[in-house]
Coordinates of C-alpha atoms and ligand atoms in Angstrom, one line a residue:
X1 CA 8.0 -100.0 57.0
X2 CA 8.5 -103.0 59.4
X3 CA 6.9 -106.2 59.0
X4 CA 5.5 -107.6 62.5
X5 CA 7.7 -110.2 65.0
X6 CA 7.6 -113.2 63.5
X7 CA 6.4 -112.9 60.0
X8 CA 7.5 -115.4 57.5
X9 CA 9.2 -114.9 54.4
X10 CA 9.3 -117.9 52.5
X11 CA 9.7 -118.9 48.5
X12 CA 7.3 -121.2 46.5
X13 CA 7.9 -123.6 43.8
X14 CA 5.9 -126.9 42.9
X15 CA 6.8 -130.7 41.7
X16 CA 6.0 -130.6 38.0
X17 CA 7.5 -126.9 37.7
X18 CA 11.0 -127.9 39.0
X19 CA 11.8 -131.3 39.8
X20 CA 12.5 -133.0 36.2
X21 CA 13.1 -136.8 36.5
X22 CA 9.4 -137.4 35.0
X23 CA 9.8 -141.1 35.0
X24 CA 13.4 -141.6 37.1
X25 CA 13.5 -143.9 40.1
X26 CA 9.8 -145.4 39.9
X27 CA 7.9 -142.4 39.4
X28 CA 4.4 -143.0 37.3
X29 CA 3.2 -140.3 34.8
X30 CA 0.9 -137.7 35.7
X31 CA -1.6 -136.0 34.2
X32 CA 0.4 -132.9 32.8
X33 CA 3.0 -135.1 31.5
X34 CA 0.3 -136.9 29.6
X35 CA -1.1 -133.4 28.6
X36 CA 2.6 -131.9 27.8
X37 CA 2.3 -134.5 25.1
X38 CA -0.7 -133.5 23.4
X39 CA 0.8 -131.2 20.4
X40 CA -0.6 -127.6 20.6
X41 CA -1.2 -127.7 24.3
X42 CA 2.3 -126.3 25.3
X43 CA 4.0 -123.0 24.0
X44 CA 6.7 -124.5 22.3
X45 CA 5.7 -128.1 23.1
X46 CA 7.8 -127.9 26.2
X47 CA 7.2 -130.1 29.0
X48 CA 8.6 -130.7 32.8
X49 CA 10.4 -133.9 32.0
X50 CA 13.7 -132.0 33.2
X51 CA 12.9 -128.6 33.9
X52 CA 14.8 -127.3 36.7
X53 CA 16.2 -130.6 37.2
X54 CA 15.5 -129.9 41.1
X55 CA 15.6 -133.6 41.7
X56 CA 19.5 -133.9 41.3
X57 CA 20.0 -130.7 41.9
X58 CA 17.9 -130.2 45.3
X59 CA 21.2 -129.7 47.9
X60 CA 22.6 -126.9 45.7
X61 CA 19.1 -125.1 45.6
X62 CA 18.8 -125.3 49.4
X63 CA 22.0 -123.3 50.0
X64 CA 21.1 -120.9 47.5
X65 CA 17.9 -120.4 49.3
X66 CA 19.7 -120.6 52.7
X67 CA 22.1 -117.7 50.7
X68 CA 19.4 -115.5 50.3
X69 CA 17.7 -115.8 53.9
X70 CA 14.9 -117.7 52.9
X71 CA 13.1 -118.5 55.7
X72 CA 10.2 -121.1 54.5
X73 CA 10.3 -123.1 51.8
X74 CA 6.9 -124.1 49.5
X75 CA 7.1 -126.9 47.6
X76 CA 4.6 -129.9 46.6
X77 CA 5.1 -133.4 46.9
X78 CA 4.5 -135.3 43.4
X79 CA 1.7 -137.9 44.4
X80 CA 2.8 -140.5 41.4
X81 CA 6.0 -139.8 42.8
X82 CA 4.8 -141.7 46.2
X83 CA 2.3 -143.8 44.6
X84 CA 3.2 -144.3 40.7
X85 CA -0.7 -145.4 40.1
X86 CA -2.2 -143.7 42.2
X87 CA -3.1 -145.6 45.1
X88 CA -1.3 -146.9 48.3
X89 CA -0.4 -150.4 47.7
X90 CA 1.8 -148.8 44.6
X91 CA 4.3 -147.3 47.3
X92 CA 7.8 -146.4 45.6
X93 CA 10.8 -146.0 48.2
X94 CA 12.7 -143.9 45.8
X95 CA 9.9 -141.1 46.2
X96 CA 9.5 -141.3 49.7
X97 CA 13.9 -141.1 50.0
X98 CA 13.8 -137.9 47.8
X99 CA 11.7 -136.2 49.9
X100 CA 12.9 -137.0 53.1
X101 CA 16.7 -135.8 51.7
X102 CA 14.8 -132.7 50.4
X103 CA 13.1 -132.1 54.1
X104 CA 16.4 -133.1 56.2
X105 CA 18.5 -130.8 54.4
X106 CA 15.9 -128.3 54.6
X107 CA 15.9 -128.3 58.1
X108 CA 19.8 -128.6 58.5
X109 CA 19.5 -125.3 56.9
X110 CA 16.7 -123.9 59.1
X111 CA 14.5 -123.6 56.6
X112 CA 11.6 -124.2 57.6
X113 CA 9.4 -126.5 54.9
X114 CA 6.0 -125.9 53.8
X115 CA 4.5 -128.9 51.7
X116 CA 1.7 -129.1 49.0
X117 CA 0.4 -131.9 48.5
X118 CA -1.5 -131.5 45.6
X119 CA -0.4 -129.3 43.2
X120 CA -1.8 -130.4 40.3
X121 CA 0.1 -133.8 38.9
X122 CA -2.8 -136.5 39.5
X123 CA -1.3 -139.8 38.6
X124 CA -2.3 -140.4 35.4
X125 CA -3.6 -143.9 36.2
X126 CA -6.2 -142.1 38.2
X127 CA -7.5 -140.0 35.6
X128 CA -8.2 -143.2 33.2
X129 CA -9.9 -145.2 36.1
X130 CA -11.5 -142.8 38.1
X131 CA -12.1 -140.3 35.8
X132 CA -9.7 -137.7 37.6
X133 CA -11.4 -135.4 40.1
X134 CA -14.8 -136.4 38.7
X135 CA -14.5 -139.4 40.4
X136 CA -16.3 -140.6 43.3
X137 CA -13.7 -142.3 44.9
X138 CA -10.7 -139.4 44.2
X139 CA -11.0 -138.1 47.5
X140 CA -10.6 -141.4 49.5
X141 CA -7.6 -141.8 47.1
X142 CA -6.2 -138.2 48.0
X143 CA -7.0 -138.6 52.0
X144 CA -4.4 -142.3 51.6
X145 CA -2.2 -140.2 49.8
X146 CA -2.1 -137.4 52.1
X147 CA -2.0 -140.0 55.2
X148 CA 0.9 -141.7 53.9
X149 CA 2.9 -138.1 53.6
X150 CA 1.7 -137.6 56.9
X151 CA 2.8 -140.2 58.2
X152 CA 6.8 -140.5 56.7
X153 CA 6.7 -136.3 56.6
X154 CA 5.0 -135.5 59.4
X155 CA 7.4 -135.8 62.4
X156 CA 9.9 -132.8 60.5
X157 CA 7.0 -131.2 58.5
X158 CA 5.0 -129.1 60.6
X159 CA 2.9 -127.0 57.7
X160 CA 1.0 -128.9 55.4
X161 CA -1.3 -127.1 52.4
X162 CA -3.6 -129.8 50.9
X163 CA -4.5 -128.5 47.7
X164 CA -3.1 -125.3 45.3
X165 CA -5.8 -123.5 43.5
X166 CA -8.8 -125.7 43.3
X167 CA -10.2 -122.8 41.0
X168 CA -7.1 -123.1 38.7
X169 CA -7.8 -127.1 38.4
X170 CA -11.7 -126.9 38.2
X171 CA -12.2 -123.8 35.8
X172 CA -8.8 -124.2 33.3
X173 CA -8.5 -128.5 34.0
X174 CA -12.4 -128.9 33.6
X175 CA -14.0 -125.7 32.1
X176 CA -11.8 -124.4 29.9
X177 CA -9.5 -127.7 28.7
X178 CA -6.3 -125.2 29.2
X179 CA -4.6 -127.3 31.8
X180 CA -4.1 -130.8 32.3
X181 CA -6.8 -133.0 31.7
X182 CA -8.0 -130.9 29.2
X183 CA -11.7 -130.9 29.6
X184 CA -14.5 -128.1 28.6
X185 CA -17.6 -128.4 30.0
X186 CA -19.8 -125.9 31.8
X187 CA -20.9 -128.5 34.8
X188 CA -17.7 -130.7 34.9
X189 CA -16.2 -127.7 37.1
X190 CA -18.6 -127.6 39.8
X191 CA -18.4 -131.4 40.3
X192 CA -14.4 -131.4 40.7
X193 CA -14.3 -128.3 43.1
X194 CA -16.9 -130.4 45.0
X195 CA -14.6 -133.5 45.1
X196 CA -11.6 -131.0 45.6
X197 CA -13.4 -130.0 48.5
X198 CA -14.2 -133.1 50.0
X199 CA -10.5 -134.6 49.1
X200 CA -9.5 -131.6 51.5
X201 CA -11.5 -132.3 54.0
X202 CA -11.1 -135.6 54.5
X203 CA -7.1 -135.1 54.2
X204 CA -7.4 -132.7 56.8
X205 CA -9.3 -135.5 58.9
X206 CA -7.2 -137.8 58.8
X207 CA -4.4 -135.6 60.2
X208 CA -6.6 -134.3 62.9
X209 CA -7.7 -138.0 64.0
X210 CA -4.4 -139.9 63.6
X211 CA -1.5 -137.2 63.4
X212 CA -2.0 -133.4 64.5
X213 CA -1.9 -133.8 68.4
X214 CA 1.2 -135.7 67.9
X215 CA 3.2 -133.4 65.6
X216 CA 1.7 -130.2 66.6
X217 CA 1.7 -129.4 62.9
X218 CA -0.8 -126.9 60.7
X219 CA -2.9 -127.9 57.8
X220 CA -5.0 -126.1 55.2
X221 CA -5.9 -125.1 51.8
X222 CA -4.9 -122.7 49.4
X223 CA -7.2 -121.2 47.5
X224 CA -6.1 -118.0 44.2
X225 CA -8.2 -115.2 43.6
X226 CA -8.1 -112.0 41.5
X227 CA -9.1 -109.0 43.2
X228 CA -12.4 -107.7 41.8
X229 CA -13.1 -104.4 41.5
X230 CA -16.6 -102.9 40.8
X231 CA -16.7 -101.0 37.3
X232 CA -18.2 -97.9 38.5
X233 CA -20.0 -96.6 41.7
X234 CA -23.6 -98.3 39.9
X235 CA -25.0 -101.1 42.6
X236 CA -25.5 -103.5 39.6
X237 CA -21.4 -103.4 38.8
X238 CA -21.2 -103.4 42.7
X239 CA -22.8 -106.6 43.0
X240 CA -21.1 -107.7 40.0
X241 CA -17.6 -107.3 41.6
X242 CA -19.5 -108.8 44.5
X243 CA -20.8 -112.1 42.8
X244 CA -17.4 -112.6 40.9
X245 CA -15.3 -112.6 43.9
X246 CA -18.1 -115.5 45.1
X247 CA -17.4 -117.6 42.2
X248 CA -13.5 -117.1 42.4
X249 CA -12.7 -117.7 46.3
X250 CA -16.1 -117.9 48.3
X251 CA -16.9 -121.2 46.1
X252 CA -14.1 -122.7 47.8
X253 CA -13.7 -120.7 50.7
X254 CA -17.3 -120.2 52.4
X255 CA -17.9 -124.4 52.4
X256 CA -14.8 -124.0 54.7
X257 CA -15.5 -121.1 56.8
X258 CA -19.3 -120.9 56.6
X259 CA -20.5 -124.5 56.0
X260 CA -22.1 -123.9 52.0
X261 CA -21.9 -122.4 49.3
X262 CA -22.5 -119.0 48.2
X263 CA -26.1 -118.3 47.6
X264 CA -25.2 -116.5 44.2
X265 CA -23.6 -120.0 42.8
X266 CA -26.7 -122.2 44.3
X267 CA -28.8 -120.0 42.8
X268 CA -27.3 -119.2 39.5
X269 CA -26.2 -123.1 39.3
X270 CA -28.9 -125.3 40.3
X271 CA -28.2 -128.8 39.3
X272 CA -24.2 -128.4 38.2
X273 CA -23.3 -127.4 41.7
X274 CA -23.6 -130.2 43.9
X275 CA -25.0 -129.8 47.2
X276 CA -23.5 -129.7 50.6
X277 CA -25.7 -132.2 53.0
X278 CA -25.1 -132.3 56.7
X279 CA -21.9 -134.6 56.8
X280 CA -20.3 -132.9 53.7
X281 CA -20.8 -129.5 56.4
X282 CA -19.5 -131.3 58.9
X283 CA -16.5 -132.3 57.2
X284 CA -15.9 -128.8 55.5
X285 CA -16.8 -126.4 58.4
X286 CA -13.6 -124.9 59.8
X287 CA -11.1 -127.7 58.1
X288 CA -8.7 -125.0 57.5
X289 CA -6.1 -123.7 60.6
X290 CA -5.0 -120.6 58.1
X291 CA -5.9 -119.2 54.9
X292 CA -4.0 -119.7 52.1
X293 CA -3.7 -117.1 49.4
X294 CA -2.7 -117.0 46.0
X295 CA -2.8 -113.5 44.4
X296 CA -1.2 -112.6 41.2
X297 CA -3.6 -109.5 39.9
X298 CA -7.1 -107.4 39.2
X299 CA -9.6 -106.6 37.3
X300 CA -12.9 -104.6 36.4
X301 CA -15.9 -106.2 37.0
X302 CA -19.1 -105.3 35.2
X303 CA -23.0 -106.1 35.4
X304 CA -23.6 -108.0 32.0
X305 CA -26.8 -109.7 32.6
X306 CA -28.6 -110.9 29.6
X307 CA -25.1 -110.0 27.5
X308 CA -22.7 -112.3 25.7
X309 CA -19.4 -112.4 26.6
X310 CA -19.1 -115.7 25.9
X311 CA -15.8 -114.3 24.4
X312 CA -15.0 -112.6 27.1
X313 CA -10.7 -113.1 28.6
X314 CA -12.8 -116.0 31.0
X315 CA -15.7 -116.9 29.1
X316 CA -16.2 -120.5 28.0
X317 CA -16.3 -123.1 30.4
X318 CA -19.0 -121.7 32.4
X319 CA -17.0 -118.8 34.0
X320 CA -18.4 -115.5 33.2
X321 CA -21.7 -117.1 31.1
X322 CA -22.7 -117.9 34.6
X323 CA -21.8 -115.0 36.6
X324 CA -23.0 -112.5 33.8
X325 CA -19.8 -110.7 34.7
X326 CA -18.1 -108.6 32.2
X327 CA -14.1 -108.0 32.9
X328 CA -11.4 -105.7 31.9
X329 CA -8.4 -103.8 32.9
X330 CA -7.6 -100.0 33.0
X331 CA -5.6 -99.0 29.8
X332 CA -3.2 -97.3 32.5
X333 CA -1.9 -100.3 34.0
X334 CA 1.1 -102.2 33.4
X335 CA 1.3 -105.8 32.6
X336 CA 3.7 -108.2 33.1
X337 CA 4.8 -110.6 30.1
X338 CA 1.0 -112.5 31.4
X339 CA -0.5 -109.4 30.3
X340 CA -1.5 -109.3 34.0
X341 CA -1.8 -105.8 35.4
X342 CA 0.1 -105.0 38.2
X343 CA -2.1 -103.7 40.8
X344 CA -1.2 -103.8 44.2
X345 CA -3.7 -102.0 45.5
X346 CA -5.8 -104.5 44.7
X347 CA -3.7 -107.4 47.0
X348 CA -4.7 -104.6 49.9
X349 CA -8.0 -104.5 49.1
X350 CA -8.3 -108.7 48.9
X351 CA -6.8 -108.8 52.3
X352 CA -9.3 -106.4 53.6
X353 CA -12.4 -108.3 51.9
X354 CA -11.3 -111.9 53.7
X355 CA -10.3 -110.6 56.6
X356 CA -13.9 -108.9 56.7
X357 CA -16.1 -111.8 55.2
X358 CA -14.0 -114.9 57.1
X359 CA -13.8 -113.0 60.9
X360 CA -10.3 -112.2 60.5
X361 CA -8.6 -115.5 59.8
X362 CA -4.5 -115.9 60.2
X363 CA -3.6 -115.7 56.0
X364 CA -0.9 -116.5 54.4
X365 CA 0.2 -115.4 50.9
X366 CA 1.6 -118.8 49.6
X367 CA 2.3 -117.2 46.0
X368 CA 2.8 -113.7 44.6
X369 CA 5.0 -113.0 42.0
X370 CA 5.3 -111.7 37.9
X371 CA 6.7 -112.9 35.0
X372 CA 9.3 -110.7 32.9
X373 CA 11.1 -111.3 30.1
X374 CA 14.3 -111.2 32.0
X375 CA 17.8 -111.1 30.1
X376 CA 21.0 -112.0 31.5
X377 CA 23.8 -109.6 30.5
X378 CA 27.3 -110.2 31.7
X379 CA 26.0 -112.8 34.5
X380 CA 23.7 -110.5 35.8
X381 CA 19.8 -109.9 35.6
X382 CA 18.4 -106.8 36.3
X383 CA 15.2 -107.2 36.6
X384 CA 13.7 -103.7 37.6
X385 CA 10.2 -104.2 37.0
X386 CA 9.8 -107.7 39.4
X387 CA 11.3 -105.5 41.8
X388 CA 8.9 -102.6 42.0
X389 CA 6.2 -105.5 41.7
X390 CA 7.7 -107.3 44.7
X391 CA 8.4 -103.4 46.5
X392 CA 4.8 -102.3 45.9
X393 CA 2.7 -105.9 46.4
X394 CA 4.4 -105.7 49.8
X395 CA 3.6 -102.3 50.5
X396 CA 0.2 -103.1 49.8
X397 CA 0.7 -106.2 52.3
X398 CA 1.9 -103.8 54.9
X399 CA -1.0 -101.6 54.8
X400 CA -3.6 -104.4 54.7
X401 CA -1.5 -105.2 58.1
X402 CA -1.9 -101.8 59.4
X403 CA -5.6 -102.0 58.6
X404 CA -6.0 -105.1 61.2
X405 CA -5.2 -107.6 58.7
X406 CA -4.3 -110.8 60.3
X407 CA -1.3 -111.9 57.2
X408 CA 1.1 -113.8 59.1
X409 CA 3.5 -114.8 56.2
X410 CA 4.4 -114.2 52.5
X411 CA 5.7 -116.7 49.9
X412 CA 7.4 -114.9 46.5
X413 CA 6.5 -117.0 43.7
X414 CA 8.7 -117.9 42.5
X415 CA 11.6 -119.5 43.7
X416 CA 13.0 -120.2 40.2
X417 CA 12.3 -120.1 36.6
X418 CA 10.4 -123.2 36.2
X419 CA 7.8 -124.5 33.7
X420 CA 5.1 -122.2 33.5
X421 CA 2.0 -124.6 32.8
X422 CA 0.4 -123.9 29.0
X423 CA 2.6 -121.2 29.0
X424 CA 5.9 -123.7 28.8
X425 CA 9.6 -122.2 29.5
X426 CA 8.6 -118.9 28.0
X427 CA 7.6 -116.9 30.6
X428 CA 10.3 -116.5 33.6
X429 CA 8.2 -116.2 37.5
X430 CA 12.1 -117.0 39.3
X431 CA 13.7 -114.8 41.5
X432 CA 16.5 -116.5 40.3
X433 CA 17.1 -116.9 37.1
X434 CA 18.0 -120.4 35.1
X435 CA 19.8 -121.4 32.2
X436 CA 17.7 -124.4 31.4
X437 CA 20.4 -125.3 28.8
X438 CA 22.9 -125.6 31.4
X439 CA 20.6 -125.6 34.8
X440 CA 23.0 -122.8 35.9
X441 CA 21.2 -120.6 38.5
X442 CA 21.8 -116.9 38.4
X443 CA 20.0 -114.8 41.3
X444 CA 17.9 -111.9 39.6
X445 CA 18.2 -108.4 41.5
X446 CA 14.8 -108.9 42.8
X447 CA 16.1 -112.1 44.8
X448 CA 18.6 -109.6 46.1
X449 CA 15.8 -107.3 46.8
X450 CA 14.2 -110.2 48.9
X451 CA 16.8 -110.9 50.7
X452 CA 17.7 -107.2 51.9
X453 CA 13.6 -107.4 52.8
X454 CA 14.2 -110.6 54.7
X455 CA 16.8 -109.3 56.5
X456 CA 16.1 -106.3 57.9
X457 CA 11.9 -107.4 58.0
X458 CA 11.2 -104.8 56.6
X459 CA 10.5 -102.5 53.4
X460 CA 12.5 -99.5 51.8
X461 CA 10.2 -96.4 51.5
X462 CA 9.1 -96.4 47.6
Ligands
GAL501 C1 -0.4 -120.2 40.1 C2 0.2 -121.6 40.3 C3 1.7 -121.7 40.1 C4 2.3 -120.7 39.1 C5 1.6 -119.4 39.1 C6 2.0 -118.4 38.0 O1 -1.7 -120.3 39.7 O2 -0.1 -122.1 41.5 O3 2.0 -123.0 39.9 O4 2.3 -121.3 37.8 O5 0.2 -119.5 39.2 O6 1.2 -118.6 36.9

């Protein structure tokens, strides 16, 4: 099963997940280390204040990577890193030297980098004076940000992603109060993807006017979604499946490739979603040069109209009140240690619905990847089960490929065992393994696995 000329294999990590030195060489807090602080809100109350301690450690994990065949690199720049409150006249040095190390030796490896630049640490000054992504000036404030990277990054850095997961930071930041800054609220989503959005779009401005034609880069979003698969054959669970995929990727993807939102969320919202005038259209339509995906699993999706599930795995916080979506999982499947079935039949189908609904856009899969409770025995992790997730995730890539598929690239998450949000140190994503006691770094069998893939481009039969 080969992979087509060309295709990227790259590795993912982000800032807050790896990098440690929370507060070292000028850095200003962010928003998850004010919310690591906030007893109950980690497993463990763990927190990224060393982690992976990627910041002293960077040149070693480059030639690990560069050990492995790693082709691309993902990682996110750390915007109070760059600007410790937030805005541009706060410019630290010391940020801006740690990445340009980070990129250089990239690229004296030949790997080739792929930067975030908003992966989900706001500066914490931001969130007190601008009320974090509810603010009407946040995505003025992201655009400096992003011009600044742009301009001190951009002559090596050729592949910029503007935002991770605006569904992530809207629905568990601002819905659910799961992830930093902790809000619930049934409106308070709508009105941060909308600023999200617009923080995108004018990032991706800005490189466009001032930067692109020069460095001959590529920017865009990346964007998670679930697959979602209708209950049974009825059209009601049909257009169930139908209207959860809407609120999941088309909210953020159809501003971008079709100039508003869908008509299920106008409809079912009214008021809480903001709406997208002419210049907002403007801005939005066609601001992305690839689709980024993030894709971890599937579920059911039911008609529940007129039900409560306000109990339901994604009710509260407006998710699945408003849809009147009921989900669940086949008893059959196997989770991972996120209870998240593994269903790579679902990654095909995903593909397939895109490529279909966006006019067959180039995507890339900038995360994909399980948590295990991995043990290391004599030096060694054998971690079976990430391997038939990474074997059969990729066969499912392959066929979506086969099926006309336009998937250019695919990005393991992830690189390393790293803080895992709410969910602390406890649950292991690496492909190689760390001893956060000692920050020694053990490749897992799966990184092997990747690496024989990367290699030959292509997949074993399974
Ligand atoms: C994504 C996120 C990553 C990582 C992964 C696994 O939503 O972008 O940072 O945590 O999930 O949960």
């Amino acid at each position: 099963m080969t992979f087509p000329e060309n295709f990227i294999w790259g590795a993912a990590t982000s800032a807050y997940q790896i990098e440690g030195a929370h507060l070292t060489d000028g850095k200003g807090p962010s928003i998850w280390d004010a919310f690591c602080e906030i007893p109950g809100k980690v497993a463990n109350n763990e927190n990224g204040n060393i982690a992976c301690d990627h910041y002293h450690l960077f040149r070693q994990d480059v030639k690990l990577m560069k050990q492995l065949g790693i082709q691309a690199y993902r990682f996110s720049i750390s915007w109070p890193r760059i600007f410790p409150n937030g805005r541009k006249d706060s410019l630290n040095q010391a940020g801006i030297d740690f990445y340009n190390q980070l990129i250089d030796c990239l690229l004296e490896h030949d790997i080739t980098p792929w930067v975030t630049l908003y992966h989900w640490d706001l500066p914490l000054a931001l969130q007190f004076e601008e009320d974090g992504w509810l603010g009407k000036n946040i995505s003025d404030l992201f655009a400096d940000y992003a011009e600044c990277c742009f301009e001190h990054f951009g002559d090596r850095v050729k592949h910029w992603i503007t935002i991770n997961e605006a569904w992530v930071i809207s629905i568990l930041g601002y819905g659910q109060g799961v992830f930093a800054p902790g809000r619930i609220s049934n409106s308070e989503p709508y009105l941060a993807g909308h600023n999200i959005l617009l923080a995108h779009g004018k990032a991706v401005k800005k490189y466009r006017e001032k930067f692109q034609s020069n460095q001959q880069g590529q920017i865009g979003i990346t964007n998670n979604c679930d697959w979602r698969e209708p209950k049974t054959d009825k059209p009601e669970d049909k257009e169930a499946a139908a209207r959860a995929l809407d609120f999941f990727l088309s909210w953020f993807a159809d501003p971008i490739y079709k100039g508003d939102y869908p008509e299920s969320m106008k409809s079912r919202l009214g008021d809480r979603l903001p709406p997208i005038d002419e210049e907002t259209r403007a801005l939005l339509l066609g601001s992305s040069d690839f689709f980024g995906l993030n894709h971890y699993t599937t579920m059911f999706a039911a008609d529940a109209t007129g039900q409560d599930i306000s109990s339901d795995v994604y009710g509260n916080g407006g998710l699945s009140e408003d849809q009147e979506v009921a989900l669940s999982t086949d008893p059959d499947w196997s989770l991972t240690s996120m209870k998240w079935a593994v269903v790579p039949w679902g990654c095909k189908n995903l593909l397939q619905w895109i490529s279909k609904r966006y006019d067959n856009p180039p995507i890339y899969i900038t995360e994909n990847g399980c948590a295990y409770d991995d043990q290391i025995e004599d030096g060694v992790v054998d971690d079976k089960e990430r391997v038939h997730f990474f074997q059969s995730y990729l066969k499912g890539c392959h066929e979506a490929i086969a099926s006309g598929v336009d998937l250019r690239g695919y990005f393991a998450w992830s690189l390393f065992d790293n803080f895992e949000w709410a969910s602390g140190y406890e649950k292991r994503f690496g492909i190689i393994h760390v001893d956060f006691k000692t920050q020694v770094r053990t490749p897992k069998a799966s990184a092997h696995f990747y690496s024989e893939t990367i290699k030959s481009n292509s997949l074993k039969d399974i």
